[in-house]
Amino acid sequence: MALHQRELRYVGSMRAICFAVRWSSLTFFCCNPHSPDEVRYYYIDCLPSPSTPKKGTILLIHGFPETSFQWRHIITPLSNEGYRVIAPDYRGAGHSSKPRGLEGYTKASIAADMVNLLELLGVCEKGKEKVHVIGQDIGGMIAHSFASRYPQMTASVMLGECPQPGTNAYSEICHDDDLWHFTFHQQGDLPELLIAGKEREYLSHFYNRLSNRNEVWTPDVLDFYEETFSQSGAIRCGLDLYRAFHMDHMQNYKFLRDNGKCNVPACALFGSESALLRVGQKQTEELYQDVTIVTVEGSGHWTASENPVDFVDKVIEYISHH
């Protein structure tokens, strides 16, 4: 499959330049230098084969410390099932811009970025189509913000491996010893100073500690993420996602109080061996009326990497009913 790239511009309260890549297993990802007055979004856009019946669109939202690269094992299988698959690097991650400003890293703000991207691509235009939104880790927080704020655009939502700020479950778990990094990452400036030059060692701690299959973290994968998060501003932006948690908590709490539970079909998608599995059902039932609980067998936190075959099977099984 050939590699194609195109540029889209959004003109409004912000300027965005989006680079689309038609997916190939041999794709080489690249982007142009970022200028200070632009927010650029790098994304993968994988269309199903022309001979495959079209079933809809899936929006994949990665977590931290990962990028759209985390979906490398599942994009093609999902597309082969007839789905258009869109997988961006959200602001601050990967090849996308790394602007300053904490409010831009609230999950509601990033969800609004996703809406802009979909509109640029002609998806959900004038309500003609709803998308299946799948988020993992912090991407799951963004996915919740998307589904709850834009239910008219959402066919279903799958929330993977994330405590949800604004829920009782989040308040109960966020100070657990296993989540010590939630507090550390919210400190001003100090984490960046301590992590600088040690990106590989620091990130590898989380990849391995939260995984049930450490063999998936090959040297090539670690090389990719070391290079990615050694970019200027990359760690700062990742930490700003955590520093915005207190705003996420208040925004989600207020939104739930004022609007009630979301009526979008929701699935809590957790690894069968994940320490976060215990909060998955409880928090999702706090937020949604229609809740399904699904586990990826043999997986820890990094479900799409640890067992991509079962991940794809569980996704297809769920979204095919919505």
CSV table of C-alpha atoms in Angstrom, one decimal:
chain,number,residue,atom,x,y,z
A,1,MET,CA,0.0,0.0,0.0
A,2,ALA,CA,1.4,3.4,-0.9
A,3,LEU,CA,1.9,6.1,1.6
A,4,HIS,CA,0.0,9.4,1.1
A,5,GLN,CA,0.1,12.6,3.0
A,6,ARG,CA,-2.2,15.6,3.0
A,7,GLU,CA,-2.6,18.8,4.9
A,8,LEU,CA,-5.8,20.2,6.3
A,9,ARG,CA,-6.2,23.6,8.0
A,10,TYR,CA,-8.8,24.6,10.6
A,11,VAL,CA,-9.4,28.3,11.0
A,12,GLY,CA,-11.3,29.4,14.1
A,13,SER,CA,-10.4,30.0,17.7
A,14,MET,CA,-7.1,28.1,16.9
A,15,ARG,CA,-5.2,27.2,13.8
A,16,ALA,CA,-4.6,23.6,13.2
A,17,ILE,CA,-2.6,21.8,10.6
A,18,CYS,CA,-3.3,18.1,10.3
A,19,PHE,CA,-1.1,15.6,8.6
A,20,ALA,CA,-2.9,12.4,7.5
A,21,VAL,CA,-1.1,9.1,6.7
A,22,ARG,CA,-2.8,6.3,4.8
A,23,TRP,CA,-1.8,3.4,6.9
A,24,SER,CA,0.7,0.8,5.8
A,25,SER,CA,2.6,-1.7,7.9
A,26,LEU,CA,5.8,-0.1,6.4
A,27,THR,CA,4.8,3.5,7.1
A,28,PHE,CA,7.6,5.8,8.0
A,29,PHE,CA,6.2,8.6,10.2
A,30,CYS,CA,7.5,12.1,9.8
A,31,CYS,CA,6.3,15.7,10.2
A,32,ASN,CA,7.4,19.2,9.4
A,33,PRO,CA,8.8,21.5,12.0
A,34,HIS,CA,6.2,23.3,14.1
A,35,SER,CA,5.8,27.0,14.0
A,36,PRO,CA,5.0,28.8,17.3
A,37,ASP,CA,1.5,30.1,16.2
A,38,GLU,CA,0.1,26.7,15.1
A,39,VAL,CA,-1.3,23.6,16.7
A,40,ARG,CA,-0.5,20.7,14.5
A,41,TYR,CA,-2.2,17.3,14.7
A,42,TYR,CA,-0.5,14.2,13.3
A,43,TYR,CA,-2.9,11.4,12.7
A,44,ILE,CA,-3.2,8.0,11.0
A,45,ASP,CA,-6.3,7.6,8.7
A,46,CYS,CA,-6.8,4.0,7.6
A,47,LEU,CA,-9.6,3.4,5.2
A,48,PRO,CA,-11.0,-0.1,4.6
A,49,SER,CA,-10.5,-1.8,1.3
A,50,PRO,CA,-12.9,-0.7,-1.4
A,51,SER,CA,-14.2,-4.3,-1.6
A,52,THR,CA,-15.0,-4.4,2.1
A,53,PRO,CA,-18.5,-3.4,3.2
A,54,LYS,CA,-18.2,-0.2,5.3
A,55,LYS,CA,-19.3,-0.5,8.9
A,56,GLY,CA,-18.4,2.8,10.4
A,57,THR,CA,-15.5,4.8,11.9
A,58,ILE,CA,-13.4,4.2,14.9
A,59,LEU,CA,-11.5,6.9,16.7
A,60,LEU,CA,-8.5,5.6,18.7
A,61,ILE,CA,-7.1,7.8,21.5
A,62,HIS,CA,-3.7,6.7,23.0
A,63,GLY,CA,-2.5,7.2,26.5
A,64,PHE,CA,0.7,8.3,28.2
A,65,PRO,CA,3.6,7.6,27.8
A,66,GLU,CA,2.6,6.4,24.4
A,67,THR,CA,1.4,7.8,21.0
A,68,SER,CA,-0.7,6.6,18.1
A,69,PHE,CA,2.2,4.1,17.7
A,70,GLN,CA,0.5,2.1,20.5
A,71,TRP,CA,-2.2,1.0,18.0
A,72,ARG,CA,0.2,-0.4,15.4
A,73,HIS,CA,-1.0,-4.0,16.0
A,74,ILE,CA,-4.7,-3.3,15.7
A,75,ILE,CA,-5.3,-0.6,13.1
A,76,THR,CA,-5.1,-2.9,10.1
A,77,PRO,CA,-7.2,-5.7,11.7
A,78,LEU,CA,-9.9,-3.2,12.6
A,79,SER,CA,-9.8,-1.8,9.1
A,80,ASN,CA,-10.0,-5.2,7.6
A,81,GLU,CA,-13.3,-5.6,9.4
A,82,GLY,CA,-14.7,-2.7,7.4
A,83,TYR,CA,-14.0,0.2,9.7
A,84,ARG,CA,-12.3,3.5,8.9
A,85,VAL,CA,-9.7,3.9,11.7
A,86,ILE,CA,-8.5,7.3,12.8
A,87,ALA,CA,-5.6,7.5,15.3
A,88,PRO,CA,-4.2,10.9,16.2
A,89,ASP,CA,-1.3,12.0,18.3
A,90,TYR,CA,-3.2,14.3,20.6
A,91,ARG,CA,-1.7,17.7,21.4
A,92,GLY,CA,1.6,17.5,23.2
A,93,ALA,CA,2.3,13.9,22.0
A,94,GLY,CA,4.3,12.3,19.2
A,95,HIS,CA,4.5,14.4,16.1
A,96,SER,CA,1.8,16.9,17.1
A,97,SER,CA,2.5,20.3,18.5
A,98,LYS,CA,3.5,20.8,22.1
A,99,PRO,CA,2.0,24.1,23.1
A,100,ARG,CA,2.1,25.5,26.6
A,101,GLY,CA,-1.0,26.4,28.7
A,102,LEU,CA,-2.4,23.9,31.2
A,103,GLU,CA,-6.0,24.5,30.2
A,104,GLY,CA,-5.2,23.0,26.8
A,105,TYR,CA,-4.4,19.7,28.5
A,106,THR,CA,-7.8,19.2,30.2
A,107,LYS,CA,-9.4,16.2,28.7
A,108,ALA,CA,-12.4,18.2,27.7
A,109,SER,CA,-10.1,20.5,25.7
A,110,ILE,CA,-8.5,17.6,23.9
A,111,ALA,CA,-11.9,16.1,23.2
A,112,ALA,CA,-12.7,19.3,21.5
A,113,ASP,CA,-9.5,18.9,19.4
A,114,MET,CA,-10.8,15.5,18.4
A,115,VAL,CA,-14.1,17.0,17.2
A,116,ASN,CA,-12.2,19.5,15.1
A,117,LEU,CA,-10.2,16.8,13.5
A,118,LEU,CA,-13.3,14.7,12.7
A,119,GLU,CA,-15.0,17.7,11.2
A,120,LEU,CA,-12.0,18.4,9.1
A,121,LEU,CA,-12.1,14.9,7.8
A,122,GLY,CA,-15.8,15.1,7.0
A,123,VAL,CA,-16.7,12.6,9.7
A,124,CYS,CA,-19.8,13.3,11.8
A,125,GLU,CA,-20.6,16.1,9.3
A,126,LYS,CA,-24.1,17.4,9.9
A,127,GLY,CA,-24.9,14.4,12.1
A,128,LYS,CA,-24.6,11.9,9.2
A,129,GLU,CA,-22.4,9.5,11.1
A,130,LYS,CA,-21.5,8.7,14.7
A,131,VAL,CA,-18.1,7.3,15.6
A,132,HIS,CA,-17.0,4.5,18.0
A,133,VAL,CA,-14.5,6.1,20.4
A,134,ILE,CA,-11.8,3.9,22.1
A,135,GLY,CA,-9.4,5.4,24.6
A,136,GLN,CA,-6.7,3.8,26.7
A,137,ASP,CA,-5.1,5.2,29.8
A,138,ILE,CA,-5.4,9.0,29.7
A,139,GLY,CA,-6.9,8.4,26.2
A,140,GLY,CA,-9.8,6.8,28.1
A,141,MET,CA,-10.3,10.0,30.1
A,142,ILE,CA,-10.4,11.9,26.8
A,143,ALA,CA,-12.8,9.4,25.4
A,144,HIS,CA,-15.2,9.9,28.3
A,145,SER,CA,-15.0,13.7,27.8
A,146,PHE,CA,-15.8,13.2,24.1
A,147,ALA,CA,-18.7,10.8,24.7
A,148,SER,CA,-20.3,12.8,27.5
A,149,ARG,CA,-19.9,16.2,25.8
A,150,TYR,CA,-20.7,15.1,22.2
A,151,PRO,CA,-23.2,12.2,22.5
A,152,GLN,CA,-24.7,13.2,19.2
A,153,MET,CA,-21.4,12.2,17.6
A,154,THR,CA,-20.8,9.0,19.5
A,155,ALA,CA,-22.1,5.5,18.6
A,156,SER,CA,-20.3,3.9,21.5
A,157,VAL,CA,-17.4,4.5,23.8
A,158,MET,CA,-14.8,2.0,25.2
A,159,LEU,CA,-12.9,3.3,28.2
A,160,GLY,CA,-9.6,1.4,28.8
A,161,GLU,CA,-7.4,1.2,31.8
A,162,CYS,CA,-8.0,4.6,33.3
A,163,PRO,CA,-9.4,6.0,36.6
A,164,GLN,CA,-11.9,8.7,35.7
A,165,PRO,CA,-11.5,12.1,37.4
A,166,GLY,CA,-14.8,13.2,38.9
A,167,THR,CA,-15.9,9.8,40.1
A,168,ASN,CA,-15.9,8.4,43.6
A,169,ALA,CA,-13.9,5.5,42.4
A,170,TYR,CA,-11.2,7.9,41.2
A,171,SER,CA,-11.1,9.7,44.6
A,172,GLU,CA,-10.7,6.4,46.3
A,173,ILE,CA,-7.9,5.1,44.2
A,174,CYS,CA,-5.8,8.1,43.1
A,175,HIS,CA,-3.8,8.2,46.3
A,176,ASP,CA,-2.9,4.4,46.2
A,177,ASP,CA,0.8,3.6,46.4
A,178,ASP,CA,0.5,2.0,43.0
A,179,LEU,CA,-0.4,5.4,41.6
A,180,TRP,CA,2.3,7.4,43.3
A,181,HIS,CA,3.2,9.0,39.9
A,182,PHE,CA,-0.2,10.8,39.8
A,183,THR,CA,1.1,13.0,42.7
A,184,PHE,CA,4.7,13.2,41.4
A,185,HIS,CA,3.7,14.2,37.9
A,186,GLN,CA,1.6,17.1,39.2
A,187,GLN,CA,4.5,18.8,40.8
A,188,GLY,CA,5.7,21.9,39.1
A,189,ASP,CA,9.0,21.7,37.1
A,190,LEU,CA,10.7,19.1,39.4
A,191,PRO,CA,9.7,16.0,37.5
A,192,GLU,CA,11.0,17.4,34.2
A,193,LEU,CA,14.4,18.1,35.8
A,194,LEU,CA,14.7,14.6,37.3
A,195,ILE,CA,13.5,12.8,34.1
A,196,ALA,CA,15.7,14.7,31.6
A,197,GLY,CA,18.3,12.5,30.1
A,198,LYS,CA,16.8,9.4,31.8
A,199,GLU,CA,13.6,9.2,29.6
A,200,ARG,CA,14.2,5.5,28.6
A,201,GLU,CA,14.9,4.4,32.2
A,202,TYR,CA,11.9,6.3,33.6
A,203,LEU,CA,9.4,5.3,31.0
A,204,SER,CA,10.6,1.7,31.0
A,205,HIS,CA,9.7,1.5,34.7
A,206,PHE,CA,6.0,2.0,33.9
A,207,TYR,CA,6.0,-0.2,30.8
A,208,ASN,CA,7.4,-3.1,32.7
A,209,ARG,CA,5.8,-2.6,36.1
A,210,LEU,CA,2.3,-2.3,34.7
A,211,SER,CA,2.7,-5.1,32.1
A,212,ASN,CA,1.8,-8.8,32.4
A,213,ARG,CA,4.0,-9.5,29.3
A,214,ASN,CA,7.2,-7.6,29.5
A,215,GLU,CA,8.5,-9.2,26.3
A,216,VAL,CA,6.4,-6.8,24.3
A,217,TRP,CA,8.7,-4.0,25.2
A,218,THR,CA,11.4,-4.9,22.7
A,219,PRO,CA,14.5,-2.7,22.2
A,220,ASP,CA,13.0,-1.3,19.0
A,221,VAL,CA,9.8,-0.2,20.9
A,222,LEU,CA,11.8,1.4,23.7
A,223,ASP,CA,14.1,3.1,21.1
A,224,PHE,CA,11.0,4.6,19.5
A,225,TYR,CA,9.5,5.9,22.8
A,226,GLU,CA,12.9,7.2,24.0
A,227,GLU,CA,13.3,9.2,20.9
A,228,THR,CA,9.7,10.4,21.0
A,229,PHE,CA,9.8,11.6,24.6
A,230,SER,CA,13.3,13.1,24.4
A,231,GLN,CA,11.9,15.7,22.0
A,232,SER,CA,11.8,19.2,23.4
A,233,GLY,CA,8.6,19.7,25.4
A,234,ALA,CA,7.4,16.1,25.2
A,235,ILE,CA,7.8,15.2,28.8
A,236,ARG,CA,6.5,18.5,30.0
A,237,CYS,CA,3.3,18.1,27.9
A,238,GLY,CA,2.9,14.5,29.2
A,239,LEU,CA,3.1,15.8,32.8
A,240,ASP,CA,0.7,18.6,32.0
A,241,LEU,CA,-1.9,16.0,31.3
A,242,TYR,CA,-1.6,15.0,35.0
A,243,ARG,CA,-1.3,18.6,36.2
A,244,ALA,CA,-4.7,19.2,34.6
A,245,PHE,CA,-6.3,16.3,36.6
A,246,HIS,CA,-7.7,18.7,39.2
A,247,MET,CA,-9.5,20.7,36.5
A,248,ASP,CA,-10.7,17.4,34.9
A,249,HIS,CA,-12.1,16.3,38.3
A,250,MET,CA,-14.1,19.5,38.8
A,251,GLN,CA,-15.3,19.7,35.2
A,252,ASN,CA,-16.5,16.0,35.1
A,253,TYR,CA,-18.1,16.3,38.6
A,254,LYS,CA,-20.0,19.4,37.6
A,255,PHE,CA,-21.0,18.0,34.2
A,256,LEU,CA,-22.3,14.8,35.8
A,257,ARG,CA,-24.2,16.8,38.4
A,258,ASP,CA,-25.8,19.1,35.9
A,259,ASN,CA,-26.5,16.6,33.1
A,260,GLY,CA,-26.8,13.2,34.8
A,261,LYS,CA,-25.4,9.9,33.4
A,262,CYS,CA,-24.5,9.7,29.8
A,263,ASN,CA,-26.7,7.6,27.6
A,264,VAL,CA,-24.0,6.6,25.1
A,265,PRO,CA,-23.4,2.8,25.3
A,266,ALA,CA,-20.2,2.4,27.3
A,267,CYS,CA,-17.7,-0.5,27.8
A,268,ALA,CA,-15.0,-0.6,30.4
A,269,LEU,CA,-12.1,-2.4,28.7
A,270,PHE,CA,-9.4,-3.6,31.1
A,271,GLY,CA,-6.6,-6.1,31.2
A,272,SER,CA,-7.6,-9.3,33.0
A,273,GLU,CA,-4.4,-9.0,35.1
A,274,SER,CA,-4.5,-5.2,35.6
A,275,ALA,CA,-4.5,-3.6,39.0
A,276,LEU,CA,-7.1,-1.1,37.7
A,277,LEU,CA,-9.7,-3.7,36.9
A,278,ARG,CA,-11.2,-3.4,40.4
A,279,VAL,CA,-12.4,0.2,39.6
A,280,GLY,CA,-13.5,-0.3,36.0
A,281,GLN,CA,-17.1,-1.3,36.6
A,282,LYS,CA,-17.8,0.9,39.5
A,283,GLN,CA,-16.6,4.2,37.9
A,284,THR,CA,-18.2,3.4,34.6
A,285,GLU,CA,-21.5,2.8,36.3
A,286,GLU,CA,-21.2,6.2,38.0
A,287,LEU,CA,-21.0,7.9,34.6
A,288,TYR,CA,-23.1,5.9,32.1
A,289,GLN,CA,-26.5,4.3,31.9
A,290,ASP,CA,-25.6,1.4,29.7
A,291,VAL,CA,-22.4,-0.3,30.9
A,292,THR,CA,-20.6,-3.5,29.7
A,293,ILE,CA,-17.4,-4.8,31.3
A,294,VAL,CA,-14.9,-6.6,29.1
A,295,THR,CA,-11.4,-7.9,29.8
A,296,VAL,CA,-8.4,-8.6,27.5
A,297,GLU,CA,-7.2,-12.0,28.5
A,298,GLY,CA,-3.7,-12.3,30.0
A,299,SER,CA,-3.0,-8.6,29.7
A,300,GLY,CA,-1.9,-6.0,32.2
A,301,HIS,CA,-2.3,-2.3,31.6
A,302,TRP,CA,-1.0,-2.2,28.0
A,303,THR,CA,-3.9,-4.1,26.4
A,304,ALA,CA,-3.4,-3.3,22.7
A,305,SER,CA,0.3,-4.4,22.9
A,306,GLU,CA,0.1,-7.3,25.3
A,307,ASN,CA,-2.8,-9.2,23.5
A,308,PRO,CA,-3.7,-7.4,20.3
A,309,VAL,CA,-5.6,-10.4,18.9
A,310,ASP,CA,-8.0,-10.6,21.9
A,311,PHE,CA,-8.2,-6.8,22.0
A,312,VAL,CA,-9.4,-6.6,18.4
A,313,ASP,CA,-11.8,-9.5,19.0
A,314,LYS,CA,-13.4,-7.8,22.0
A,315,VAL,CA,-13.6,-4.4,20.3
A,316,ILE,CA,-15.3,-5.9,17.2
A,317,GLU,CA,-17.7,-8.0,19.3
A,318,TYR,CA,-18.8,-4.9,21.3
A,319,ILE,CA,-19.1,-2.2,18.6
A,320,SER,CA,-20.8,-4.5,16.2
A,321,HIS,CA,-23.9,-4.3,18.5
A,322,HIS,CA,-23.9,-0.5,18.4
